[in-house]
Tab-separated table of C-alpha atoms in Angstrom:
chain	number	residue	atom	x	y	z
J	1	MET	CA	79.672	74.841	0.009
J	2	SER	CA	76.648	74.361	-2.223
J	3	ASP	CA	78.389	71.969	-4.644
J	4	LEU	CA	79.233	69.456	-1.911
J	5	PRO	CA	77.062	66.365	-1.485
J	6	SER	CA	74.842	66.579	1.588
J	7	THR	CA	75.831	63.088	2.765
J	8	ILE	CA	79.137	61.260	2.293
J	9	LEU	CA	79.743	57.589	3.093
J	10	VAL	CA	83.291	56.618	4.061
J	11	ASP	CA	83.394	52.841	3.947
J	12	ASP	CA	85.775	49.884	3.797
J	13	ILE	CA	87.532	51.322	6.874
J	14	GLY	CA	89.933	48.717	8.241
J	15	THR	CA	89.963	50.238	11.719
J	16	LEU	CA	87.815	53.153	12.863
J	17	VAL	CA	88.878	54.974	16.048
J	18	THR	CA	85.781	56.668	17.475
J	19	ASN	CA	87.053	57.469	20.997
J	20	ASP	CA	83.620	56.410	22.226
J	21	PRO	CA	83.667	53.119	24.202
J	22	ALA	CA	79.918	52.793	23.660
J	23	LEU	CA	80.527	52.408	19.926
J	24	GLY	CA	83.459	50.002	19.862
J	25	ARG	CA	86.208	48.170	21.667
J	26	GLY	CA	88.293	49.711	24.431
J	27	ALA	CA	88.820	53.314	25.427
J	28	VAL	CA	89.306	54.348	21.785
J	29	GLY	CA	86.005	52.758	20.722
J	30	GLU	CA	87.675	50.765	17.956
J	31	ILE	CA	85.494	49.286	15.208
J	32	GLU	CA	86.947	46.988	12.544
J	33	ASP	CA	85.488	46.702	9.015
J	34	ALA	CA	83.681	49.970	9.656
J	35	ALA	CA	81.982	52.856	7.904
J	36	LEU	CA	80.737	56.316	8.764
J	37	VAL	CA	78.405	58.856	7.223
J	38	VAL	CA	79.045	62.600	7.138
J	39	GLU	CA	76.107	64.974	6.805
J	40	ASP	CA	76.423	68.754	6.689
J	41	GLY	CA	79.901	68.659	8.204
J	42	ARG	CA	78.977	66.395	11.130
J	43	ILE	CA	79.128	62.681	11.840
J	44	ALA	CA	75.655	61.282	11.202
J	45	TRP	CA	76.298	57.543	11.607
J	46	VAL	CA	79.097	55.103	12.475
J	47	GLY	CA	79.105	51.330	12.613
J	48	PRO	CA	79.944	48.110	10.756
J	49	ALA	CA	80.403	48.597	7.024
J	50	ASP	CA	77.797	45.962	6.158
J	51	ARG	CA	75.128	48.026	7.942
J	52	ALA	CA	75.996	51.384	6.418
J	53	PRO	CA	73.121	53.474	5.045
J	54	ALA	CA	73.150	54.927	1.552
J	55	ALA	CA	74.647	58.356	0.922
J	56	ASP	CA	75.013	60.866	-1.904
J	57	ALA	CA	78.736	60.248	-2.343
J	58	ARG	CA	81.259	57.587	-1.344
J	59	VAL	CA	84.882	57.584	-0.208
J	60	ASP	CA	86.633	54.221	-0.279
J	61	ALA	CA	89.063	53.887	2.638
J	62	ALA	CA	90.461	50.726	1.025
J	63	GLY	CA	90.958	48.913	4.311
J	64	ARG	CA	92.884	51.759	5.918
J	65	CYS	CA	92.467	53.393	9.333
J	66	VAL	CA	90.312	56.431	10.080
J	67	LEU	CA	90.679	58.329	13.345
J	68	PRO	CA	89.619	61.753	14.645
J	69	GLY	CA	91.731	64.672	13.520
J	70	PHE	CA	94.437	65.498	16.025
J	71	VAL	CA	93.556	68.235	18.528
J	72	ASP	CA	96.738	70.185	19.247
J	73	SER	CA	96.009	72.193	22.379
J	74	HIS	CA	99.366	73.988	22.715
J	75	SER	CA	101.303	75.883	20.052
J	76	HIS	CA	103.246	79.125	19.565
J	77	ILE	CA	103.198	79.620	15.796
J	78	VAL	CA	102.908	83.415	15.556
J	79	PHE	CA	106.553	84.406	15.472
J	80	ALA	CA	109.414	85.532	13.267
J	81	GLY	CA	113.076	84.631	13.188
J	82	ASP	CA	115.134	81.482	13.456
J	83	ARG	CA	116.775	79.736	16.405
J	84	SER	CA	118.370	76.766	14.689
J	85	ARG	CA	121.841	77.766	15.903
J	86	GLU	CA	120.532	77.919	19.467
J	87	PHE	CA	119.250	74.371	18.981
J	88	ALA	CA	122.644	73.248	17.679
J	89	ALA	CA	124.383	74.848	20.657
J	90	ARG	CA	121.964	73.113	23.027
J	91	MET	CA	122.707	69.778	21.398
J	92	SER	CA	126.385	70.541	22.060
J	93	GLY	CA	125.760	70.933	25.762
J	94	ARG	CA	124.269	74.346	26.510
J	95	PRO	CA	121.186	73.891	28.757
J	96	TYR	CA	117.756	75.222	27.826
J	97	SER	CA	116.351	78.163	29.791
J	98	ALA	CA	113.323	80.394	29.400
J	99	GLY	CA	115.524	83.348	28.443
J	100	GLY	CA	115.955	82.235	24.837
J	101	ILE	CA	112.421	83.413	24.159
J	102	ARG	CA	113.735	86.990	24.012
J	103	THR	CA	115.562	86.209	20.753
J	104	THR	CA	112.230	85.471	19.095
J	105	VAL	CA	110.645	88.520	20.709
J	106	ALA	CA	113.115	90.824	18.979
J	107	ALA	CA	112.502	89.239	15.566
J	108	THR	CA	108.721	89.188	16.012
J	109	ARG	CA	108.603	92.868	16.881
J	110	ARG	CA	110.494	93.686	13.671
J	111	ALA	CA	108.205	91.579	11.470
J	112	SER	CA	105.183	92.947	9.647
J	113	ASP	CA	101.684	91.641	10.222
J	114	ALA	CA	101.781	90.096	6.735
J	115	GLU	CA	105.001	88.233	7.545
J	116	LEU	CA	103.583	86.914	10.815
J	117	LEU	CA	100.390	85.772	9.106
J	118	ALA	CA	102.266	84.050	6.283
J	119	GLY	CA	104.403	82.148	8.786
J	120	ALA	CA	101.410	81.094	10.864
J	121	ARG	CA	99.471	79.948	7.811
J	122	ARG	CA	102.437	77.898	6.622
J	123	LEU	CA	102.619	76.067	9.936
J	124	VAL	CA	98.851	75.520	10.022
J	125	ARG	CA	99.066	73.905	6.582
J	126	GLU	CA	102.017	71.826	7.727
J	127	ALA	CA	100.128	70.605	10.798
J	128	ALA	CA	96.991	69.877	8.758
J	129	ALA	CA	98.951	67.729	6.339
J	130	GLN	CA	99.991	65.634	9.347
J	131	GLY	CA	96.441	65.162	10.608
J	132	THR	CA	95.846	68.151	12.901
J	133	THR	CA	92.384	69.654	12.463
J	134	THR	CA	92.111	71.756	15.660
J	135	LEU	CA	95.017	73.943	16.752
J	136	GLU	CA	95.372	76.274	19.734
J	137	VAL	CA	97.655	79.267	19.101
J	138	LYS	CA	99.249	81.550	21.714
J	139	SER	CA	100.735	85.016	21.595
J	140	GLY	CA	103.787	85.666	23.763
J	141	TYR	CA	106.510	86.834	21.375
J	142	GLY	CA	105.482	90.496	21.307
J	143	LEU	CA	105.497	91.510	24.984
J	144	THR	CA	104.306	95.043	24.262
J	145	VAL	CA	100.670	96.099	24.162
J	146	ALA	CA	100.731	96.677	20.404
J	147	ASP	CA	102.753	93.559	19.530
J	148	GLU	CA	100.697	91.236	21.700
J	149	GLU	CA	97.469	92.626	20.268
J	150	ARG	CA	98.601	92.197	16.673
J	151	SER	CA	99.921	88.703	17.398
J	152	LEU	CA	96.499	87.701	18.687
J	153	ALA	CA	94.797	89.305	15.688
J	154	VAL	CA	97.012	87.152	13.450
J	155	ALA	CA	96.275	84.041	15.521
J	156	ALA	CA	92.535	84.685	15.242
J	157	ARG	CA	92.851	84.525	11.456
J	158	VAL	CA	94.092	80.929	11.580
J	159	THR	CA	92.186	79.408	14.532
J	160	ASP	CA	89.267	79.850	16.912
J	161	GLU	CA	91.403	78.699	19.859
J	162	VAL	CA	93.412	81.839	20.664
J	163	THR	CA	95.384	82.298	23.889
J	164	PHE	CA	96.758	85.522	25.379
J	165	LEU	CA	100.256	84.788	26.704
J	166	GLY	CA	101.619	88.219	27.460
J	167	ALA	CA	103.036	86.554	30.591
J	168	HIS	CA	105.462	84.370	28.611
J	169	VAL	CA	108.577	86.005	30.047
J	170	VAL	CA	109.228	89.471	31.430
J	171	ALA	CA	109.747	91.889	28.531
J	172	PRO	CA	113.374	93.014	28.190
J	173	GLU	CA	112.406	96.650	28.867
J	174	TYR	CA	111.187	95.557	32.299
J	175	ALA	CA	114.150	93.364	33.236
J	176	ASP	CA	114.744	95.527	36.319
J	177	ASP	CA	111.043	95.976	37.076
J	178	PRO	CA	109.230	92.629	36.768
J	179	GLN	CA	106.402	93.876	38.958
J	180	GLY	CA	105.872	96.735	36.546
J	181	TYR	CA	105.603	94.260	33.694
J	182	VAL	CA	102.944	92.272	35.551
J	183	ASP	CA	101.075	95.555	36.031
J	184	LEU	CA	101.267	96.110	32.264
J	185	VAL	CA	100.096	92.569	31.442
J	186	THR	CA	97.148	92.699	33.840
J	187	GLY	CA	96.194	96.263	32.851
J	188	PRO	CA	96.629	97.923	29.446
J	189	MET	CA	97.865	94.798	27.673
J	190	LEU	CA	94.957	92.685	28.861
J	191	ASP	CA	92.506	95.464	27.964
J	192	ALA	CA	93.812	95.476	24.390
J	193	CYS	CA	94.171	91.705	24.013
J	194	ALA	CA	91.131	90.200	25.735
J	195	PRO	CA	88.737	90.895	22.829
J	196	HIS	CA	90.896	88.746	20.527
J	197	ALA	CA	91.311	85.693	22.784
J	198	ARG	CA	89.420	82.866	24.453
J	199	TRP	CA	92.175	81.857	26.905
J	200	VAL	CA	94.754	83.431	29.213
J	201	ASP	CA	98.015	81.615	29.945
J	202	VAL	CA	101.089	82.228	32.103
J	203	PHE	CA	104.561	80.666	32.273
J	204	CYS	CA	104.772	79.856	35.999
J	205	GLU	CA	108.427	78.846	36.165
J	206	ARG	CA	111.794	79.996	37.382
J	207	GLY	CA	113.101	82.586	34.946
J	208	ALA	CA	109.521	83.607	34.102
J	209	PHE	CA	106.732	84.292	36.667
J	210	ASP	CA	106.420	83.159	40.274
J	211	GLU	CA	103.224	81.886	41.853
J	212	GLU	CA	102.020	85.269	43.079
J	213	ALA	CA	102.511	86.950	39.702
J	214	ALA	CA	100.970	84.000	37.840
J	215	ARG	CA	97.879	84.092	40.047
J	216	ARG	CA	97.507	87.830	39.372
J	217	VAL	CA	97.642	87.235	35.622
J	218	LEU	CA	95.090	84.427	35.665
J	219	THR	CA	92.746	86.291	38.005
J	220	ALA	CA	92.856	89.405	35.854
J	221	GLY	CA	92.228	87.359	32.720
J	222	ALA	CA	89.268	85.602	34.299
J	223	ALA	CA	87.797	88.973	35.239
J	224	ARG	CA	87.902	89.848	31.541
J	225	GLY	CA	86.150	86.600	30.581
J	226	LEU	CA	89.225	84.600	29.561
J	227	LEU	CA	89.569	80.960	30.616
J	228	PRO	CA	92.825	79.982	32.376
J	229	ARG	CA	95.681	77.777	31.196
J	230	VAL	CA	99.131	77.346	32.785
J	231	HIS	CA	102.665	76.504	31.646
J	232	GLY	CA	104.036	74.676	34.678
J	233	ASN	CA	106.637	72.309	36.079
J	234	GLN	CA	108.773	72.291	32.935
J	235	LEU	CA	112.179	73.176	34.341
J	236	GLY	CA	111.736	71.819	37.854
J	237	GLU	CA	109.249	71.161	40.610
J	238	GLY	CA	107.195	74.211	41.413
J	239	PRO	CA	103.771	75.688	42.032
J	240	GLY	CA	102.408	75.444	38.475
J	241	VAL	CA	100.295	72.312	38.884
J	242	ARG	CA	98.963	73.381	42.262
J	243	LEU	CA	98.044	76.824	40.917
J	244	ALA	CA	96.351	75.383	37.828
J	245	VAL	CA	94.194	73.062	39.900
J	246	GLU	CA	93.366	75.827	42.377
J	247	MET	CA	92.318	78.168	39.561
J	248	ALA	CA	90.356	75.403	37.776
J	249	ALA	CA	92.517	75.904	34.692
J	250	ALA	CA	91.593	73.817	31.677
J	251	SER	CA	95.122	72.473	31.511
J	252	VAL	CA	98.584	72.660	32.959
J	253	ASP	CA	101.144	72.080	30.248
J	254	HIS	CA	104.600	70.440	30.373
J	255	CYS	CA	104.358	68.604	33.750
J	256	THR	CA	107.909	67.333	33.333
J	257	TYR	CA	108.739	67.469	37.036
J	258	LEU	CA	105.890	66.288	39.244
J	259	THR	CA	105.765	65.436	42.934
J	260	PRO	CA	103.414	62.713	44.196
J	261	GLU	CA	101.246	65.562	45.498
J	262	ASP	CA	101.061	67.060	42.011
J	263	VAL	CA	99.981	63.740	40.528
J	264	ASP	CA	97.328	63.336	43.214
J	265	ALA	CA	96.053	66.888	42.653
J	266	LEU	CA	95.627	66.216	38.927
J	267	ALA	CA	93.893	62.916	39.660
J	268	GLN	CA	91.482	64.659	42.026
J	269	ALA	CA	90.893	67.405	39.455
J	270	ALA	CA	89.871	64.733	36.936
J	271	LYS	CA	86.810	64.032	39.086
J	272	ARG	CA	85.472	67.557	38.610
J	273	PRO	CA	82.990	68.357	35.828
J	274	GLU	CA	85.601	70.647	34.266
J	275	THR	CA	88.891	68.943	34.912
J	276	THR	CA	92.418	70.309	34.773
J	277	VAL	CA	94.141	68.256	32.077
J	278	ALA	CA	97.827	67.362	32.285
J	279	THR	CA	99.023	68.328	28.795
J	280	LEU	CA	102.340	66.667	28.001
J	281	LEU	CA	104.654	67.987	25.303
J	282	PRO	CA	106.997	65.158	24.237
J	283	GLY	CA	108.632	67.176	21.471
J	284	VAL	CA	109.949	69.724	23.965
J	285	ASP	CA	111.616	67.134	26.150
J	286	PHE	CA	113.029	65.456	23.045
J	287	SER	CA	114.400	68.752	21.702
J	288	THR	CA	115.819	70.011	24.998
J	289	ARG	CA	117.060	66.672	26.394
J	290	GLN	CA	114.925	67.169	29.449
J	291	PRO	CA	113.571	64.105	31.266
J	292	TYR	CA	110.253	62.843	29.943
J	293	PRO	CA	107.156	63.198	32.140
J	294	ASP	CA	105.900	60.033	33.799
J	295	ALA	CA	102.708	59.729	31.814
J	296	ARG	CA	102.149	56.223	33.140
J	297	ALA	CA	101.933	57.519	36.715
J	298	LEU	CA	99.418	60.172	35.702
J	299	VAL	CA	97.151	57.756	33.835
J	300	ASP	CA	97.344	55.122	36.555
J	301	ALA	CA	96.407	57.737	39.168
J	302	GLY	CA	93.332	58.728	37.157
J	303	ALA	CA	94.495	62.067	35.750
J	304	VAL	CA	93.359	63.152	32.276
J	305	VAL	CA	96.322	63.379	29.902
J	306	ALA	CA	96.627	65.214	26.587
J	307	LEU	CA	99.480	65.322	24.096
J	308	ALA	CA	100.284	68.513	22.196
J	309	SER	CA	103.089	69.714	19.931
J	310	ASP	CA	104.178	72.994	21.573
J	311	CYS	CA	105.320	73.983	18.085
J	312	ASN	CA	107.631	76.967	18.628
J	313	PRO	CA	110.939	78.211	17.206
J	314	GLY	CA	113.043	77.639	20.310
J	315	SER	CA	112.416	74.559	22.418
J	316	CYS	CA	110.371	72.431	19.991
J	317	PHE	CA	110.048	73.201	16.293
J	318	THR	CA	107.770	70.344	15.289
J	319	SER	CA	104.111	70.419	14.288
J	320	SER	CA	103.782	66.623	14.127
J	321	LEU	CA	101.454	65.059	16.667
J	322	ALA	CA	102.202	61.683	15.088
J	323	PHE	CA	105.793	62.194	16.237
J	324	CYS	CA	104.552	63.126	19.711
J	325	VAL	CA	102.448	59.952	19.838
J	326	ALA	CA	105.478	57.826	18.962
J	327	VAL	CA	107.659	59.478	21.606
J	328	ALA	CA	104.948	59.172	24.258
J	329	VAL	CA	104.698	55.448	23.595
J	330	ARG	CA	108.457	54.890	23.407
J	331	ASP	CA	109.593	57.057	26.315
J	332	MET	CA	106.663	58.146	28.500
J	333	GLY	CA	104.919	54.890	29.305
J	334	LEU	CA	101.701	55.318	27.330
J	335	THR	CA	100.183	52.497	25.310
J	336	PRO	CA	99.454	53.277	21.642
J	337	ASP	CA	95.732	53.490	22.437
J	338	GLU	CA	96.370	55.913	25.305
J	339	ALA	CA	98.681	58.093	23.224
J	340	VAL	CA	96.246	58.341	20.307
J	341	TRP	CA	93.411	59.153	22.725
J	342	ALA	CA	95.563	61.818	24.394
J	343	ALA	CA	96.362	63.468	21.031
J	344	THR	CA	92.694	63.569	20.007
J	345	ALA	CA	90.123	63.304	22.809
J	346	GLY	CA	92.650	64.459	25.420
J	347	GLY	CA	93.409	67.596	23.435
J	348	ALA	CA	89.696	68.259	23.123
J	349	ARG	CA	89.323	67.969	26.908
J	350	ALA	CA	92.212	70.418	27.341
J	351	LEU	CA	90.301	72.893	25.167
J	352	ARG	CA	86.968	72.047	26.797
J	353	ARG	CA	85.563	71.037	23.443
J	354	THR	CA	82.928	68.317	23.041
J	355	ASP	CA	82.568	68.626	19.268
J	356	VAL	CA	86.051	67.432	18.271
J	357	GLY	CA	88.425	64.627	19.247
J	358	HIS	CA	85.877	61.846	18.688
J	359	LEU	CA	83.781	60.432	15.847
J	360	ALA	CA	80.427	59.740	17.456
J	361	PRO	CA	77.216	60.996	15.833
J	362	GLY	CA	76.939	64.757	16.265
J	363	ALA	CA	80.688	65.408	16.362
J	364	ARG	CA	82.375	67.522	13.743
J	365	ALA	CA	83.498	65.472	10.758
J	366	ASP	CA	87.203	66.088	11.390
J	367	LEU	CA	88.805	62.907	10.049
J	368	THR	CA	92.280	61.617	9.373
J	369	LEU	CA	92.787	58.721	6.956
J	370	LEU	CA	96.033	56.871	7.592
J	371	ASP	CA	97.874	54.953	4.919
J	372	ALA	CA	97.943	52.084	7.417
J	373	PRO	CA	95.520	49.393	8.603
J	374	ASN	CA	95.258	50.709	12.178
J	375	HIS	CA	96.257	53.519	14.512
J	376	LEU	CA	99.043	51.449	16.105
J	377	TYR	CA	101.185	52.343	13.096
J	378	LEU	CA	101.579	55.895	14.408
J	379	ALA	CA	103.962	54.523	17.041
J	380	TYR	CA	104.964	51.389	15.125
J	381	ARG	CA	106.409	53.338	12.158
J	382	PRO	CA	107.836	56.551	13.667
J	383	GLY	CA	109.037	59.233	11.301
J	384	VAL	CA	107.226	57.779	8.288
J	385	PRO	CA	104.564	59.928	6.559
J	386	GLN	CA	101.324	58.010	7.042
J	387	VAL	CA	98.543	60.587	6.626
J	388	ALA	CA	96.762	59.995	3.322
J	389	ALA	CA	93.936	62.533	3.665
J	390	VAL	CA	92.429	64.919	6.203
J	391	TRP	CA	88.903	66.349	6.353
J	392	LYS	CA	87.696	69.250	8.493
J	393	ASP	CA	83.955	69.744	8.924
J	394	GLY	CA	83.492	67.168	6.183
J	395	GLU	CA	85.581	69.043	3.608
J	396	LEU	CA	88.893	67.732	2.308
J	397	LEU	CA	91.631	69.775	3.986
J	398	ALA	CA	94.816	67.991	2.928
J	399	GLY	CA	95.952	65.012	0.888
J	400	ARG	CA	93.620	62.788	-1.087
J	401	PRO	CA	91.861	59.485	-0.277
């Protein structure tokens, strides 16, 4: 915008998380008593506050923490309907299964485009207020050619990271012909949806799609220029991780049940130029009472780990990555530094983005100012609102300094 200053100095930062070890201490590149300069929506300079250059405008962090905006690489926010009673029943003992998705499918098909867009925008605002500046959004609640296409068109109005997930579950009309549904997904549905998306995803799980069908979906998507992602190993051990690594998918998401071979495959994939990230979704396991993934084993083996919200109406209706960080530290074996890295730089790796998730010169000026002296408070004070202000591309997105 023309009325914005061309350079902005954010100084008196108590702790600055850069996620660049060359700039500061540890894997998160931590700098104390820090400052940064934003120029034309990008980071122009970071370093000690007493060395900061002059700028056209100043933001006083007042000794608080600044970290990269959260990069949420897995969400399902284009939907209609409500499944709160399903959640209550699950808390009373009914197990989670993939079939509950069909409840949301019915409501989403009935909803207008305007209703879907209003709901998605509300959740984007909600996530932004909690520090999320980059958000991936999937389709998957339409399961017809027309409903998947319009879901992706809605998603494209709220994010650049759009994923075609026609292979979420088999559409109810094809309950007796799952092969026919795969033919639809890889043919007419993909033809209609590919122009709206960057990614193709598949739920490779019992109750959804087996390995052969999942490979067909990913192969067809790749032929249309879409990059692969995989839902895998959520409800039990299975082929999801192996398939994701084989197909050089950007990420395999959930990873709740992993064999030693799965962990080793993800560790080996981390050595490739374009790794397959293990994206963990703590909110899902919290909300379904599933076991938590062994994040410690993945990190110790050398795998790249991301944390994402999986915001959706059925298995995990939270948009808070701060909550996910706290759960990952409390129950999944990550240190606070590792969890914050996974929710920022890890998410960026899962989206194959080099411009977000860190605050080195040249990165987008996507910043979160915490009302806390350091990033450890995200796990130290769970459930407490701590985001004071959020900037995206150098412009104030939510809150106020």
